[in-house]
Coordinates of C-alpha atoms in Angstrom, one line a residue:
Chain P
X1 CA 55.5 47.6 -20.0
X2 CA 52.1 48.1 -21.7
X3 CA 48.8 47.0 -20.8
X4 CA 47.4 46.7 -24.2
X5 CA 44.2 45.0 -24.3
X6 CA 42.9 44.1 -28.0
X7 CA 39.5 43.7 -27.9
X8 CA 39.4 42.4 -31.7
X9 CA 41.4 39.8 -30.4
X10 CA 39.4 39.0 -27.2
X11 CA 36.7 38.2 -29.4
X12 CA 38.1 36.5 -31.9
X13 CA 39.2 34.0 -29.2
X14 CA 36.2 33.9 -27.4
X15 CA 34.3 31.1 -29.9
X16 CA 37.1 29.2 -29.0
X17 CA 37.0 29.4 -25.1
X18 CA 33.2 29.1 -25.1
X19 CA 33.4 25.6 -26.5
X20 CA 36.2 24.9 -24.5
X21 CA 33.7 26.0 -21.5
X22 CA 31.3 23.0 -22.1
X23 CA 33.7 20.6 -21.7
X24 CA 34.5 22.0 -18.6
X25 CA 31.2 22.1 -17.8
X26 CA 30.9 18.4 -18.6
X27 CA 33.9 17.9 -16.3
X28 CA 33.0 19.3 -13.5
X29 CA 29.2 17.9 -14.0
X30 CA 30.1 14.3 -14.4
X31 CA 32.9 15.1 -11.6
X32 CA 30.0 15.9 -9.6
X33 CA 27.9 13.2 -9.9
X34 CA 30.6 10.5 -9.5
X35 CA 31.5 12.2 -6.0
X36 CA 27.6 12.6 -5.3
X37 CA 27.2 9.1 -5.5
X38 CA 30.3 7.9 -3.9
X39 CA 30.1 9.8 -1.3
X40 CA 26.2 8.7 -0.1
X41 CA 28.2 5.8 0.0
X42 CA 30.9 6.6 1.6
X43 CA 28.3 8.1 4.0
X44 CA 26.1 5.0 5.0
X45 CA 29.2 2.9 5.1
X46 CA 31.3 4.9 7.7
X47 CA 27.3 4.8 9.7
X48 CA 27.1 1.1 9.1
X49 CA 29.8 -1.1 9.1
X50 CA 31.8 -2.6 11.5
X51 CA 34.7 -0.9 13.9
X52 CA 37.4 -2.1 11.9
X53 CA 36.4 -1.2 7.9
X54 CA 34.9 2.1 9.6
X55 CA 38.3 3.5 10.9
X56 CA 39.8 2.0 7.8
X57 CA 37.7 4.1 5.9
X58 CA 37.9 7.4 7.6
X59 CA 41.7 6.9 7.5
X60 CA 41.7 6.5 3.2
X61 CA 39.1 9.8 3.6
X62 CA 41.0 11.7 5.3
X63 CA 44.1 11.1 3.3
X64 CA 42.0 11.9 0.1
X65 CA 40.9 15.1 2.2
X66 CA 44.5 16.0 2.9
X67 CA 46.5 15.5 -0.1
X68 CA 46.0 18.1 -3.1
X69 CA 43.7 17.5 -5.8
X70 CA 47.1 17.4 -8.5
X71 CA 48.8 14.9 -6.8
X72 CA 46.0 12.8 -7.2
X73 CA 45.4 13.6 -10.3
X74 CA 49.0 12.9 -11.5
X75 CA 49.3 9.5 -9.7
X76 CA 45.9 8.2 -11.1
X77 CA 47.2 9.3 -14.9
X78 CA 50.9 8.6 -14.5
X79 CA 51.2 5.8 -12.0
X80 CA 48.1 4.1 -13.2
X81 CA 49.8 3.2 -16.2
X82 CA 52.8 1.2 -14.1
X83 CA 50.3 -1.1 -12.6
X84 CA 48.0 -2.0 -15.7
X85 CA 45.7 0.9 -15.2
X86 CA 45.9 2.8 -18.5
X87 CA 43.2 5.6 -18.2
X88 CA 42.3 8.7 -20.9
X89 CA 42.9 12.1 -19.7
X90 CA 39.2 12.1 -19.2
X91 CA 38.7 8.8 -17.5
X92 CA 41.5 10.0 -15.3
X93 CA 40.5 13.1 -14.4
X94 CA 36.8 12.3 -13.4
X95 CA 38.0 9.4 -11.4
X96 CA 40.4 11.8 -9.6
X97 CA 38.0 14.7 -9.4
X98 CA 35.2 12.3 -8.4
X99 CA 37.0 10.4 -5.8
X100 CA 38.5 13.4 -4.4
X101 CA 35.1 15.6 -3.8
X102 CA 33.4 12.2 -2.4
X103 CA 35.4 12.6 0.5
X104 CA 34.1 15.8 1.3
X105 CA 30.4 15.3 0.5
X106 CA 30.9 11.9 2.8
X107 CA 31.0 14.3 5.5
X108 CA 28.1 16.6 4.5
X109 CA 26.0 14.0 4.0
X110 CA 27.0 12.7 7.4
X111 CA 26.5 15.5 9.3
X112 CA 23.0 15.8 7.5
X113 CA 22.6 12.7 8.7
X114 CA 22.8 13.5 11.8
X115 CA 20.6 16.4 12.1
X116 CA 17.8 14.3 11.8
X117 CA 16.1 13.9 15.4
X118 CA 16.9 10.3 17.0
X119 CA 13.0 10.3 17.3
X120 CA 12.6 9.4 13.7
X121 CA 14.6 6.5 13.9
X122 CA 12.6 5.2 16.6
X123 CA 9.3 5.7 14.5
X124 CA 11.0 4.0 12.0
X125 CA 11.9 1.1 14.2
X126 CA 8.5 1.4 15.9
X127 CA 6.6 0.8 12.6
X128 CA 9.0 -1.7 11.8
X129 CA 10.6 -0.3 8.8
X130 CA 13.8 -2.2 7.7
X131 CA 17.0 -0.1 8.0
X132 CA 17.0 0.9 4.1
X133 CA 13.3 1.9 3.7
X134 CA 14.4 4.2 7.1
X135 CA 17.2 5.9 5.3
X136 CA 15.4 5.7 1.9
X137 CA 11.8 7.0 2.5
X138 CA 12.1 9.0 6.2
X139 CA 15.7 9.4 7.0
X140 CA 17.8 11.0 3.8
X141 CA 14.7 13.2 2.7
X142 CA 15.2 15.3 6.0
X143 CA 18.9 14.9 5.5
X144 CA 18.9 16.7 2.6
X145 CA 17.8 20.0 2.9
X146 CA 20.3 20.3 5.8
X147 CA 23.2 18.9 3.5
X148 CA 21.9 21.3 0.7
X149 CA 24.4 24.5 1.6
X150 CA 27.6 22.2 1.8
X151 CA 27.1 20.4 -1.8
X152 CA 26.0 23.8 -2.7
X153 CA 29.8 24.6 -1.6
X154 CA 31.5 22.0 -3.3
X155 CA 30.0 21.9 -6.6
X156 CA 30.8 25.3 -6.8
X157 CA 34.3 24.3 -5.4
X158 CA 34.9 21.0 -8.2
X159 CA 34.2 24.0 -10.7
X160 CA 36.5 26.0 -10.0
X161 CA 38.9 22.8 -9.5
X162 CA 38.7 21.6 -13.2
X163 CA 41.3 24.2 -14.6
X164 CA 43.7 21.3 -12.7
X165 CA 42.6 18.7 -15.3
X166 CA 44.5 20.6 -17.8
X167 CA 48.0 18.9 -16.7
X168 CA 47.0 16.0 -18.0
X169 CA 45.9 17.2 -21.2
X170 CA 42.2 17.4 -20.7
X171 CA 40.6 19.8 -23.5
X172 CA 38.9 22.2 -20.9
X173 CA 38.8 26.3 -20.2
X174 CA 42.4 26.5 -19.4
X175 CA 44.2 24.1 -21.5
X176 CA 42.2 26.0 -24.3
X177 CA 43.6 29.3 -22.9
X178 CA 47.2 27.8 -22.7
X179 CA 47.2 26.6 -26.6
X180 CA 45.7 30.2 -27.2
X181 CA 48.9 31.9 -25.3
X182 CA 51.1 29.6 -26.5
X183 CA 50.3 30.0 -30.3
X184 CA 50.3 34.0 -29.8
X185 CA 52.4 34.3 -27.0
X186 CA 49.3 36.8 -26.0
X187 CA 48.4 36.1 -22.2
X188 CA 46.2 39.3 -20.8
X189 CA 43.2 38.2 -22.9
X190 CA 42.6 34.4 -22.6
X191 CA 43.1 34.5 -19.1
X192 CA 41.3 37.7 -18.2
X193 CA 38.6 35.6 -20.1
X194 CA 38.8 32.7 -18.2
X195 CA 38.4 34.1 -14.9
X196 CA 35.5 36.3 -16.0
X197 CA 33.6 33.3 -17.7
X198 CA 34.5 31.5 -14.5
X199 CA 33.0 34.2 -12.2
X200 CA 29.9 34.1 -14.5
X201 CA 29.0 30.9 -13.9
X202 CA 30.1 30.3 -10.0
X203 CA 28.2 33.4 -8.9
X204 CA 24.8 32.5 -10.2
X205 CA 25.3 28.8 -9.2
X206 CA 25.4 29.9 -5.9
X207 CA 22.3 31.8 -5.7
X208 CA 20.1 28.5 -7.6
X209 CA 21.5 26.7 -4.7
X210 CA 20.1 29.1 -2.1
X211 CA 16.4 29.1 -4.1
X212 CA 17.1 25.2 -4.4
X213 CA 17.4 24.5 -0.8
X214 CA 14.1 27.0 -0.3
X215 CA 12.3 24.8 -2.7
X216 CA 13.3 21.9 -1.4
X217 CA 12.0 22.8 2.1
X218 CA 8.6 24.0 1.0
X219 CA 8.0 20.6 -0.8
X220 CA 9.0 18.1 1.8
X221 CA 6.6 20.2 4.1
X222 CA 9.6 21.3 6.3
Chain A
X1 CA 24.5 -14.4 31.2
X2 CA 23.0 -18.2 31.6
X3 CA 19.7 -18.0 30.1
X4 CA 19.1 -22.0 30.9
X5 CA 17.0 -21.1 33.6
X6 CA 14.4 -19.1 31.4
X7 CA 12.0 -21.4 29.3
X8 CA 11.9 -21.4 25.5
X9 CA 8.3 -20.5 25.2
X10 CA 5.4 -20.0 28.0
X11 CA 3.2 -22.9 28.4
X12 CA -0.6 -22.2 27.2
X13 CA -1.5 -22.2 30.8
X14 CA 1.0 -19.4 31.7
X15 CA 1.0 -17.3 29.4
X16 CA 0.3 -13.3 29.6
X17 CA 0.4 -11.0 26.5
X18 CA 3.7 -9.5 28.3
X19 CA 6.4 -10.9 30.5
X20 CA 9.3 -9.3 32.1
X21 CA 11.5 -12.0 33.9
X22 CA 14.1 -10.7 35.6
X23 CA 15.0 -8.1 32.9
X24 CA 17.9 -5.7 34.3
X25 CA 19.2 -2.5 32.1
X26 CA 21.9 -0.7 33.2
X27 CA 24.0 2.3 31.1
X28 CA 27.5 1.6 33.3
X29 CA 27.4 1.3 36.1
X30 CA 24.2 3.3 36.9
X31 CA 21.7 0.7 37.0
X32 CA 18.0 1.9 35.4
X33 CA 15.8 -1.6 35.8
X34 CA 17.3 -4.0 38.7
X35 CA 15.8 -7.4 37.9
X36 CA 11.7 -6.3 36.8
X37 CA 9.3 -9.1 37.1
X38 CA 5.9 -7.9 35.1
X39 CA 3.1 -9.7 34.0
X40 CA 0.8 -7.8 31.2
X41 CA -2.4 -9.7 30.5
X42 CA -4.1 -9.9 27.5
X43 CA -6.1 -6.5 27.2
X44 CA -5.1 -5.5 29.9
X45 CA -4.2 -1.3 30.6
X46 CA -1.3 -0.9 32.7
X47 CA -0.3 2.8 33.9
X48 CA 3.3 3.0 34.8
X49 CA 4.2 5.6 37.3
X50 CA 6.7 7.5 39.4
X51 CA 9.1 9.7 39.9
X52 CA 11.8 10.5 36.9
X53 CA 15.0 8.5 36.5
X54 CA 13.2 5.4 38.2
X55 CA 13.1 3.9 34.6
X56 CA 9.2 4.3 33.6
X57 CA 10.4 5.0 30.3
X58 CA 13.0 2.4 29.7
X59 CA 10.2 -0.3 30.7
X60 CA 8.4 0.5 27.3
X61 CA 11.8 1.4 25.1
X62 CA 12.8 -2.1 25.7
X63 CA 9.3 -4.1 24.6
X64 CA 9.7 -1.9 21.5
X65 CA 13.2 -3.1 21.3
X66 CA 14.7 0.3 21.3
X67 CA 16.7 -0.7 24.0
X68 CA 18.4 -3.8 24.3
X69 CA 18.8 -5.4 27.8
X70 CA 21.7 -6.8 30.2
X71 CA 19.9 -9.6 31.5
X72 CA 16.4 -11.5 31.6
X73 CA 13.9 -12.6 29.5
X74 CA 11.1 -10.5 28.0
X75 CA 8.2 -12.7 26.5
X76 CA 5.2 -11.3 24.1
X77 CA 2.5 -13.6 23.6
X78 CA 4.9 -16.2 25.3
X79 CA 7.2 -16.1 22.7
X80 CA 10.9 -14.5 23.8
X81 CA 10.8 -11.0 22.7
X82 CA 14.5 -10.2 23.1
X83 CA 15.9 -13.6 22.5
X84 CA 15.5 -16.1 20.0
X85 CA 15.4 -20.0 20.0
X86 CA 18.5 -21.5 18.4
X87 CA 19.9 -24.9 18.6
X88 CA 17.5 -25.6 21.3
X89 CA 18.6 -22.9 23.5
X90 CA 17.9 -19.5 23.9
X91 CA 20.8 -16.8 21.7
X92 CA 20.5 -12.8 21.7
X93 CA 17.4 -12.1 19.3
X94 CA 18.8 -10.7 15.6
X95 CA 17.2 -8.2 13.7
X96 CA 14.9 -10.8 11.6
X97 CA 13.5 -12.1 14.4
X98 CA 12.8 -8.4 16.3
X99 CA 11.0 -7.5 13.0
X100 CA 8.6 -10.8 13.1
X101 CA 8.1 -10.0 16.9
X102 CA 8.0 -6.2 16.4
X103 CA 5.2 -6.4 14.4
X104 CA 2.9 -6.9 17.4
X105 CA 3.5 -4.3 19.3
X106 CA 2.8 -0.2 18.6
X107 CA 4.3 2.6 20.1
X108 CA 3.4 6.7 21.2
X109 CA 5.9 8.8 21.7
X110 CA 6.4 12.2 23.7
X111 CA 7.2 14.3 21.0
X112 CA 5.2 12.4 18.6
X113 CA 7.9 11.9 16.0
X114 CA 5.7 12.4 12.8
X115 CA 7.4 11.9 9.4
X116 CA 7.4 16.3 8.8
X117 CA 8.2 15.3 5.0
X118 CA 4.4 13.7 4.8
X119 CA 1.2 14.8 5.3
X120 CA -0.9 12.8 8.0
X121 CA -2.6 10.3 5.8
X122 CA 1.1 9.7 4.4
X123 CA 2.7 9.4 8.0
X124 CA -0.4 6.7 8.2
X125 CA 0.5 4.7 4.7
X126 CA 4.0 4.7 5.1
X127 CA 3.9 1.5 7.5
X128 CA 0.9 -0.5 6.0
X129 CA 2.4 0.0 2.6
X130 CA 6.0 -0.2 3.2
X131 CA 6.0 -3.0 6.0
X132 CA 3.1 -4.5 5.1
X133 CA 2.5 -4.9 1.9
X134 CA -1.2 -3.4 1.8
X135 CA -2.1 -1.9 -1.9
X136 CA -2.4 1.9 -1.5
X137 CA -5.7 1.8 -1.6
X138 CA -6.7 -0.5 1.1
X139 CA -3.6 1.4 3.0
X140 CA -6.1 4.7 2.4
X141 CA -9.2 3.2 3.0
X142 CA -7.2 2.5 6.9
X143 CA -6.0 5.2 7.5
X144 CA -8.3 7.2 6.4
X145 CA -10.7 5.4 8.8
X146 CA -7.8 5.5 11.8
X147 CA -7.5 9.5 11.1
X148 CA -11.6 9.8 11.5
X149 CA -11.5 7.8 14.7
X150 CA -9.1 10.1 16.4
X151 CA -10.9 13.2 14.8
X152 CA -8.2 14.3 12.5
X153 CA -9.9 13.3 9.0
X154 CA -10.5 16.9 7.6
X155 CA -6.5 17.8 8.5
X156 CA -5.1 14.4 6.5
X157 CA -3.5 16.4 3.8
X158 CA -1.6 19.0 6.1
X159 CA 1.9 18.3 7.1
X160 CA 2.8 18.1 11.0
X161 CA 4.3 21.3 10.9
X162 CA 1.0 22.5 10.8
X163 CA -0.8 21.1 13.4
X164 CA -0.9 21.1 16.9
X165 CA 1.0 18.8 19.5
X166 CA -2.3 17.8 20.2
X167 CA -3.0 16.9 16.6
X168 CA -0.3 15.4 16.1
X169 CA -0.6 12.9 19.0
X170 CA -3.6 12.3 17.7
X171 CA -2.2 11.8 14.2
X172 CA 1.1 9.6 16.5
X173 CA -1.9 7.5 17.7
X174 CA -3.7 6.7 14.0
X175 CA -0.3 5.9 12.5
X176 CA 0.7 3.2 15.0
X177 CA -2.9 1.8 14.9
X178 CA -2.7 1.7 11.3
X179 CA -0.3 -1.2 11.6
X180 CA -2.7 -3.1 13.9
X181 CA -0.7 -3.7 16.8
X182 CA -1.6 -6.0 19.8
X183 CA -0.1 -4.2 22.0
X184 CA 0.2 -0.4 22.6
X185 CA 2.5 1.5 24.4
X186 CA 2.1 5.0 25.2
X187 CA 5.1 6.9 26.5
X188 CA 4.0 10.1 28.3
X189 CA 1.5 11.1 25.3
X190 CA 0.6 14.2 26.8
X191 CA 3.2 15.2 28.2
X192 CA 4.8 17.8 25.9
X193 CA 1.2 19.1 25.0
X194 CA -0.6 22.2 25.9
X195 CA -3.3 21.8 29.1
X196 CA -6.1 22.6 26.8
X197 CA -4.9 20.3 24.0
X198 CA -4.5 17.0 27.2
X199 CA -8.2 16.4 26.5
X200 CA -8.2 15.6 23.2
X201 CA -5.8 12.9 23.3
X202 CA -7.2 10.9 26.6
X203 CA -9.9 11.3 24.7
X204 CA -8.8 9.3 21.8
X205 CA -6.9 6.5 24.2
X206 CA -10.1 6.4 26.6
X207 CA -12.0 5.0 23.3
X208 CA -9.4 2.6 22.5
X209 CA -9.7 1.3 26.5
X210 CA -13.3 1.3 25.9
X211 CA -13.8 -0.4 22.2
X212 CA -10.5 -2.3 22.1
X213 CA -9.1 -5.4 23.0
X214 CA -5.7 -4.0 23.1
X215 CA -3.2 -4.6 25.5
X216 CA -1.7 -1.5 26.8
X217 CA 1.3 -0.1 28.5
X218 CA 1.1 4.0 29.5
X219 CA 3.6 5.9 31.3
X220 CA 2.0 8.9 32.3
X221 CA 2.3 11.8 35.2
X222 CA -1.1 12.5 35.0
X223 CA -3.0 10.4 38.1
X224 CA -6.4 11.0 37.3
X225 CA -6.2 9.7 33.9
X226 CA -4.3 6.5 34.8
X227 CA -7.4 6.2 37.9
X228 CA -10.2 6.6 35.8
X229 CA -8.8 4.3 32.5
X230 CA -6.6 1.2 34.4
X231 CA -6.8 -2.1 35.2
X232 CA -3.5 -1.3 37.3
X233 CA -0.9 0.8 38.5
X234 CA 2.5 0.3 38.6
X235 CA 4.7 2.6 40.6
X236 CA 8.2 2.4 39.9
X237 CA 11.3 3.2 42.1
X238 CA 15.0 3.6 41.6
X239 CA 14.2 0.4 38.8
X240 CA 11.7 -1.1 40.7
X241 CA 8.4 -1.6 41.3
X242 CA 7.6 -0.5 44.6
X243 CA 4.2 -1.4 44.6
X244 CA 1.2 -2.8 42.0
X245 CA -2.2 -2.3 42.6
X246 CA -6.1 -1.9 41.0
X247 CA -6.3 1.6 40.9
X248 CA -8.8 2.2 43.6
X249 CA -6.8 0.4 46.2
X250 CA -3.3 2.4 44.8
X251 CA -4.8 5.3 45.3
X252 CA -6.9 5.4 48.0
X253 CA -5.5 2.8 50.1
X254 CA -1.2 2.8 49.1
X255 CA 0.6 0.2 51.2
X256 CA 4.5 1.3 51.2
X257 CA 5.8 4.4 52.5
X258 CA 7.3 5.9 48.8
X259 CA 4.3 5.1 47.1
X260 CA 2.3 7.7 49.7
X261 CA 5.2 10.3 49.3
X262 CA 5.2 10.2 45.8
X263 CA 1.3 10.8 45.6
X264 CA 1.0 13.8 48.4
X265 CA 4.2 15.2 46.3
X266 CA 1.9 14.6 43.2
X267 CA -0.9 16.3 45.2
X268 CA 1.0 19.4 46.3
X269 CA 2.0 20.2 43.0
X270 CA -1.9 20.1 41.5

């Protein structure tokens, strides 16, 4: 067996897997945002609401938390269909993506939440600021910087997640390398590619969200 | 708990800026206020002391309705504080009618509990602007008056992180002023500050006795202040008050055997 690596070849796909590298980019940011979102509200909800919805909502969290990332994916795509829920690959797989991540950033948030001294809720109370202007203007500013490192973590994480879009057909990095092997029954390149165009984005991401969370605590005065 | 017996609203007669009828708090079984009966006039200052755990504290968290209570009535301006009127009868107060009632009163805080995202004259907008209503610039125009009267007007743009405890407490002090409260309530304000820093802030709160009408509430461990600025002293024990008096009379003249304890203890450790 030969380890033959054709660099005319590597380059020739590379076009190719670059443009294939937006759209996971696009996955992964839209991905991102949906689980931003739902998971602030996620967050406030499981603070909020009464005993009942609250344990009822951990439990659904949880079981998002401890079921893979696929097998969502498949059952939102395939089962969705058998119940009048017929969803593109895309739709699909930001939904799935979205919903899955949300569940962890429910916790971050959370426990940013809660590193915010009890004494700022009682100014808050004490000046008479309804609940939302509370978590709005005093309370999730502070939050923040300390939920910083985790999203950090996970948007790094949904990143590196979006190569399992491609079983459902979704046009990213690795269904791009899989039509490449399959059409040239060539592996070594595309997927040597894919990692390495992979590792080039992840590592610097982790670094702005290091300087971001500096940035962040130098203007909020903290 | 039959809250028949309490009346709906203080007659005009009878009617100081605070009452405490029968109010009890207890966490459990460990009971922190046993049945407090308090009357707080109209401009009155009141200095709540005594040994720790005998539920100074708890006194003022529940007329800023951070704490709720287990029985009793507290009354501001003879209006129920903690309960509401409803059908003719007296129900747990909800949160609208703590915010109308809240709105009176102002509170201090041992460790201050500045906004650290905003800069002083912000921790001093936030309320007027956000709560009530005021146009920025009448809210800056306040507080940038509030920050001079306590001395902290050439600091308003610097964060809390960098100023002093004894700034800040001064800064603590503008902001709930800035809401213009009736009553104040100051919860061991000096307590977590340097000695050298103290002065500054009795400083500030011996003005407010002096130009004020406020009616105020302090907890405090420091005897001399509370002698030279009250109208009373209240010495609380195990949840109760052990003994009331003009400050003169407390100190020189204390009737019940605690009360003279607690103050040669006091002395011993000065």
């Amino acid at each position: 067996m030969t380890f033959d690596w054709n660099w005319e070849f590597a380059f020739e796909i590379l076009p190719r897997l670059l443009r294939a590298t937006i759209n996971t980019l696009i996955a992964a940011g839209v991905g991102y945002g949906i689980a931003m979102i739902l998971g602030l509200v996620f967050a406030l909800a499981l603070r909020s609401s009464g005993r009942l919805p609250r344990t009822l909502l951990r439990e659904v969290l949880e079981f998002i938390r401890s079921t893979p990332l696929v097998v969502q994916i498949f059952f939102i795509f395939y089962v969705g269909p058998q119940v009048g829920i017929t969803l593109s690959p895309w739709v699909a797989g930001m939904i799935a993506i979205g919903l899955h991540y949300s569940a962890y950033l429910a916790e971050v948030y959370r426990a940013g939440i809660e590193a915010v001294p009890r004494g700022q809720w009682e100014s808050c109370r004490a000046l008479n600021l309804t609940t939302r202007d509370s978590y709005v203007r005093i309370i999730l500013p502070q939050a923040l910087p300390h939920a910083v490192p985790g999203m950090g973590n996970y948007l790094v994480g949904i990143f590196k997640d979006t190569p399992m879009l491609s079983v459902i057909g979704v046009t990213e990095l690795m269904q791009a390398a899989n039509s490449i092997g399959s059409e040239t029954y060539r592996f070594l390149e595309p997927y040597t590619l894919v990692g390495l165009i992979f590792l080039a984005l992840s590592l610097p991401t982790a670094g702005l969200v290091r300087l971001g969370e500096r940035r962040l605590r130098r203007k909020l005065g903290l | 708990m039959d809250l028949s017996a309490y009346p709906l609203e203080l007659p005009e007669s009878d009617r100081p800026m605070v009452r405490f009828m029968n109010v009890t708090k207890s966490y459990g079984s460990l009971v922190v206020l046993d049945s407090l009966n308090l009357d707080i006039q109209q401009g009155e200052m009141v200095s709540v002391i005594g040994p720790s755990g005998s539920g100074k504290t708890t006194v003022l968290r529940m007329l800023m309705t951070l704490e709720t209570i287990n029985d009793g009535v507290i009354y501001v301006d003879g209006k129920p504080l903690t309960h509401m009127v409803r059908n003719g009868r007296l129900v747990p107060a909800d949160e609208a009618h703590l915010r109308r009632m809240r709105a009176s009163i102002g509170m201090c805080f041992q460790h201050f509990n500045l906004f650290p995202h905003m800069t002083a004259l912000q921790n001093c907008m936030e309320g007027p602007v956000q709560v009530l209503g005021l146009p920025k610039a009448e809210a800056r125009a306040r507080a940038e008056e509030l920050l001079a009267m306590v001395g902290m007007i050439d600091k308003k743009d610097q964060h809390p992180s960098r100023l002093s405890g004894g700034q800040q407490q001064r800064v603590a002090i503008a902001r709930a002023l800035a809401m213009r409260p009736r009553i104040m309530l100051f919860d061991e304000v000096t307590s977590a500050l340097d000695p050298e820093v103290i002065g500054e802030v009795t400083q500030v709160i011996r003005k407010l006795v002096a130009e004020h009408d406020l009616t105020m509430l302090m907890v405090t461990h420091q005897m001399g202040f509370a002698r030279d600025i009250s109208d009373r002293i209240c010495f609380f024990y195990k949840g109760r008050i052990e003994e009331q008096a003009a400050p003169e009379q407390f100190f020189t003249n204390p009737q019940r055997e605690r009360t003279q304890q607690f103050l040669r203890a006091v002395k011993d450790a000065d």
